[in-house]
Coordinates of C-alpha atoms in Angstrom, one line a residue:
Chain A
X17 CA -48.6 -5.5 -11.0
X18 CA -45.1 -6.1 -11.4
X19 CA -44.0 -7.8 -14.9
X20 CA -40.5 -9.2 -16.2
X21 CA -39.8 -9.8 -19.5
X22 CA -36.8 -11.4 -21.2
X23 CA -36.0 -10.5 -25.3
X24 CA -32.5 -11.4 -26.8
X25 CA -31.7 -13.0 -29.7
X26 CA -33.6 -16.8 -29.8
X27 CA -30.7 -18.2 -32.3
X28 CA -26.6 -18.0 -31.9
X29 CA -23.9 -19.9 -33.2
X30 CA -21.2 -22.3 -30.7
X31 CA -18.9 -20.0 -29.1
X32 CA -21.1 -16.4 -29.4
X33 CA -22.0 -14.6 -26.3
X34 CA -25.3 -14.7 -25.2
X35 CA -26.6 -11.5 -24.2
X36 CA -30.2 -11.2 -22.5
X37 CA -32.5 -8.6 -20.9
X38 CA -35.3 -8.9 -18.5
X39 CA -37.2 -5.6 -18.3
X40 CA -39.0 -5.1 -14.6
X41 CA -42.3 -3.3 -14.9
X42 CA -44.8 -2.1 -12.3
X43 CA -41.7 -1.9 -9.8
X44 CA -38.3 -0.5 -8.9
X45 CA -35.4 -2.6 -9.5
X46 CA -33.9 -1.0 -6.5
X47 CA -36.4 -1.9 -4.2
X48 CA -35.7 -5.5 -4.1
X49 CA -32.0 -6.5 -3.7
X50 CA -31.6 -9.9 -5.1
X51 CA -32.7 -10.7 -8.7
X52 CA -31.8 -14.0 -10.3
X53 CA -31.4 -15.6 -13.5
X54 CA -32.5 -19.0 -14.3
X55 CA -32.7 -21.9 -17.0
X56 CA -34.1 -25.2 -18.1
X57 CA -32.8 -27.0 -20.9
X58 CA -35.3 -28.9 -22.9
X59 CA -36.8 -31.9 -20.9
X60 CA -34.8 -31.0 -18.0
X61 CA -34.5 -29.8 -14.2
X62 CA -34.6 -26.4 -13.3
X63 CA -31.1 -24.8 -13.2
X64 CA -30.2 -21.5 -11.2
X65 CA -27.4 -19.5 -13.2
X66 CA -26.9 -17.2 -10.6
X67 CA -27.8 -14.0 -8.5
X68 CA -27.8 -9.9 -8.5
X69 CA -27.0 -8.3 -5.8
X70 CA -27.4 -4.9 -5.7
X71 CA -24.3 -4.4 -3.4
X72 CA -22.4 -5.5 -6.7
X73 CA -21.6 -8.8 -5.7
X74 CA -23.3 -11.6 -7.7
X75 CA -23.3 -15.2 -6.6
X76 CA -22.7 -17.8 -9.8
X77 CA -24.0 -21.9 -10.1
X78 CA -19.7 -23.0 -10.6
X79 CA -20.5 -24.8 -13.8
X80 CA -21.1 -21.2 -15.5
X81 CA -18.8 -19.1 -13.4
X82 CA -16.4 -18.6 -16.0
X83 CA -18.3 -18.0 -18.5
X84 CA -21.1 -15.6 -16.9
X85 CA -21.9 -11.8 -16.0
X86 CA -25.4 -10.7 -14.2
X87 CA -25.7 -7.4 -14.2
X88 CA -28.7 -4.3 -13.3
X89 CA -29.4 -1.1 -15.0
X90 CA -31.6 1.0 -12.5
X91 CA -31.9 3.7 -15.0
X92 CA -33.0 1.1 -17.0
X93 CA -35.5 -0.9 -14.3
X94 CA -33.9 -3.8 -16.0
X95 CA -31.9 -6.8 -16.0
X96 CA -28.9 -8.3 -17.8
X97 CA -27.2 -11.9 -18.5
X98 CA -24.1 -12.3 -20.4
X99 CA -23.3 -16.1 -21.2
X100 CA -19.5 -16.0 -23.2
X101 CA -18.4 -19.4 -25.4
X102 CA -21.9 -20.8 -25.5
X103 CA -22.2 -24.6 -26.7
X104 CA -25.2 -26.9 -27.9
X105 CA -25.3 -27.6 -23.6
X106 CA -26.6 -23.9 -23.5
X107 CA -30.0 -24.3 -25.1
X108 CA -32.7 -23.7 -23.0
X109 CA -35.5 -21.7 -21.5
X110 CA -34.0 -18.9 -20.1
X111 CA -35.8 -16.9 -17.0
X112 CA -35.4 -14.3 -15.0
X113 CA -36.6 -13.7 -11.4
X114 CA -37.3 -11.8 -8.5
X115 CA -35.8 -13.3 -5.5
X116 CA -37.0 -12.8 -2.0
X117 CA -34.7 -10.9 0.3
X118 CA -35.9 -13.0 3.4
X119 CA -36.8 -16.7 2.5
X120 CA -34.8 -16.3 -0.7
X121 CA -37.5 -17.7 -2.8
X122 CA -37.6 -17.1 -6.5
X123 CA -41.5 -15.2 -6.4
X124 CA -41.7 -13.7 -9.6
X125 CA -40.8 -15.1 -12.7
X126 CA -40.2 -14.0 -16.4
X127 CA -42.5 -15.6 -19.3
X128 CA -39.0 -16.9 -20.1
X129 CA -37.1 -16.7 -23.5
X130 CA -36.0 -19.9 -25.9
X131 CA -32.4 -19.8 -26.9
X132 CA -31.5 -22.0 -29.6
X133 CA -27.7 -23.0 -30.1
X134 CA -26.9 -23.9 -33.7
X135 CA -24.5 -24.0 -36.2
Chain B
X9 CA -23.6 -29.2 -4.0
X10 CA -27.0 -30.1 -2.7
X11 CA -28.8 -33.1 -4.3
X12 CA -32.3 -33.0 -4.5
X13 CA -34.1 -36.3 -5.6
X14 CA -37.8 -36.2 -6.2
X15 CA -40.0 -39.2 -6.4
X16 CA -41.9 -40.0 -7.7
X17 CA -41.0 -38.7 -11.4
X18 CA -44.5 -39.2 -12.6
X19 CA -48.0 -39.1 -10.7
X20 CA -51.2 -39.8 -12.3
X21 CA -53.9 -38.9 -10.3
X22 CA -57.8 -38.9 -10.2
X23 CA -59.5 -35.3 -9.7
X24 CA -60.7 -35.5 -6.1
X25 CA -58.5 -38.0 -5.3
X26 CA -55.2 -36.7 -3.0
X27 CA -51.3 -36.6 -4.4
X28 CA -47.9 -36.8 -2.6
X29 CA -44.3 -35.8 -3.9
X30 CA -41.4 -36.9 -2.1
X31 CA -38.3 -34.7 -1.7
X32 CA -35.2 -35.7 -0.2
X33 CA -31.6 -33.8 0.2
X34 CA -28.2 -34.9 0.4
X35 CA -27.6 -32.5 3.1
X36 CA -30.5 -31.0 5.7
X37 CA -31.8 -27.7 4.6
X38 CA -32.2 -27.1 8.1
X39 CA -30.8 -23.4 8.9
X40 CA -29.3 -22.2 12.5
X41 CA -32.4 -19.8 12.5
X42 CA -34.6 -23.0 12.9
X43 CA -35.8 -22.7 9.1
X44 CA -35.6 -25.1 6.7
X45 CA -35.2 -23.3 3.1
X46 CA -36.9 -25.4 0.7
X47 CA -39.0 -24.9 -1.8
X48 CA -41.9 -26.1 -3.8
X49 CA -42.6 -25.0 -7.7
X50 CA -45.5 -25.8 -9.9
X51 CA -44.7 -25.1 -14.0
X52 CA -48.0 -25.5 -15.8
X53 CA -47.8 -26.6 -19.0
X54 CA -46.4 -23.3 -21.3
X55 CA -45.9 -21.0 -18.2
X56 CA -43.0 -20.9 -16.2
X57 CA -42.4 -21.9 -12.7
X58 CA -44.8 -20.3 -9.9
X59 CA -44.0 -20.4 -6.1
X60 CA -46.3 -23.0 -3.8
X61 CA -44.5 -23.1 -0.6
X62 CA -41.2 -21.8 0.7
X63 CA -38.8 -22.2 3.5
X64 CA -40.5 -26.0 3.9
X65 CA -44.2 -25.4 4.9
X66 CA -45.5 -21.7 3.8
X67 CA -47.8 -21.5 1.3
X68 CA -47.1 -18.4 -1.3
X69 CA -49.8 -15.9 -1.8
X70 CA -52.2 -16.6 -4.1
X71 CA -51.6 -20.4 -3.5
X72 CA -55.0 -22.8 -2.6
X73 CA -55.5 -24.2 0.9
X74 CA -55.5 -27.9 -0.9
X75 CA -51.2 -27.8 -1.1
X76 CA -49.6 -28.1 1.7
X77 CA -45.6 -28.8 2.6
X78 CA -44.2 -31.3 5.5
X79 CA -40.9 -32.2 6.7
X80 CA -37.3 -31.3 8.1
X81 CA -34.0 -31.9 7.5
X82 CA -33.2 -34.1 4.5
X83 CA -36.8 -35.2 4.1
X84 CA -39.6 -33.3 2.9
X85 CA -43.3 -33.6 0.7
X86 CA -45.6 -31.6 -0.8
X87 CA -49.0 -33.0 -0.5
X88 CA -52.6 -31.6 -2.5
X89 CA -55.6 -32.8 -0.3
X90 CA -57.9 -33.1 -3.1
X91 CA -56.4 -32.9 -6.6
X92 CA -58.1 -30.8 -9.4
X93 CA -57.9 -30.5 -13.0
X94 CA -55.6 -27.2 -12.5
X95 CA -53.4 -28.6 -11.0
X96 CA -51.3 -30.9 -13.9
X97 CA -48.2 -29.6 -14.4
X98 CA -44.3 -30.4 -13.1
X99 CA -43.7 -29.8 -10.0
X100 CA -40.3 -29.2 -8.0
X101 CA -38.6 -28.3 -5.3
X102 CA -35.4 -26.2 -4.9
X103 CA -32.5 -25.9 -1.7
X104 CA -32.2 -22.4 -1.8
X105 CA -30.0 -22.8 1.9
X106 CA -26.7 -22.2 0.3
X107 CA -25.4 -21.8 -3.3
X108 CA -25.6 -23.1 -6.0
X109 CA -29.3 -23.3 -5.4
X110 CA -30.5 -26.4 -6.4
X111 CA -33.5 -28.5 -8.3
X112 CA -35.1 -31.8 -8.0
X113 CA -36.0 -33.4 -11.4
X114 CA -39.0 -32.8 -11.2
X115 CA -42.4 -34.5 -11.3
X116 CA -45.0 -34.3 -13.7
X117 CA -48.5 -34.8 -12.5
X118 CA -51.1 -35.9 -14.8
X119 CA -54.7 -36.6 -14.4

């Protein structure tokens, strides 16, 4: 049964870096190319952050672009987001998610992880 | 960027009784391979988001014969035959045609 989980820190201050993990169990990381990271802010849409692939290219929503790195460790099975300068516009649910190679649906997601922005 | 706007935003409903969610984009999702790439979520309350249907009208594994997707193009609905108490949650759909992939607001159904 394959199982991601996100951990990081749940608190930061304005302008840390934001630095999460989502561990992949029950499956190789390397099997699927495209893995994804999402959020949703509280009482608000859905919001894609951006997308793994594992040719080392990563796809990015604009808005973050300049401020965002996806990465994957396959000696780790796992996956990484780093979010630089973060603001009070940053708090959310963070999730991370398998994302189909063909219909490029997000079909497995994290439990998710709350990140808290405050001073 | 794609636009998607859901309606409506809230649904109360009546267990047996059948619901409709409206999708429409500001640009067809309708690829050259003759697919249209969108999407259909379901968050129930304190899980995260779980696939329904993708690329328009395929259910996900796992997902009840009651939901079903329609449309093309710009226009597009997710419809439950015969609602159940299971089924409250929010539910959205996403473009996932080009990037940035995007959401509807979505809408919360309620019994």
């Amino acid at each position: 049964q394959v199982q991601l989980l996100e951990s990081g820190p749940g608190l930061l201050k304005p302008s840390e870096t934001l630095s999460l993990t989502c561990a992949v169990s029950g499956y190789s990381i390397s099997s699927t190319p495209y893995w994804g990271w999402l959020r949703q802010p509280p009482g608000k849409a859905l919001e894609w952050i951006g997308t793994f692939h594992h040719s080392g290219m990563s796809f990015y929503t604009p808005s973050l672009k300049s401020r965002v790195t996806i990465s994957v460790d396959t000696s780790k099975n796992q996956l990484s987001l780093r979010l630089k300068s973060v603001t009070a516009a940053d708090m959310a649910m963070y999730y991370c998610a398998r994302q189909s190679t063909l219909v490029a649906t997000f079909d497995i997601w994290g439990q998710g992880t709350n990140v808290i922005i405050s001073s | 960027e794609i636009v998607l706007t859901q309606s409506p935003l809230s649904l109360p409903v009546t267990p047996g009784e059948p619901a409709s969610i409206s999708c429409r984009s500001s640009q067809s999702l309708l690829n050259r391979n003759g697919y249209n790439y969108l999407d259909w979520y379901l968050q129930k309350p304190g899980q995260s988001p779980q696939p329904l249907i993708y690329l328009g009208s395929n259910r996900a594994s796992g997902v009840p014969d009651r939901f079903s997707g329609f449309g093309s193009g710009t226009n597009f609905t997710l419809k439950i035959s015969s609602v159940e108490a299971e089924d409250v949650g929010v539910y959205s759909c996403m473009q996932a045609l080009q990037t940035p992939y995007t959401f509807g607001q979505g809408t919360k159904l309620e019994i």
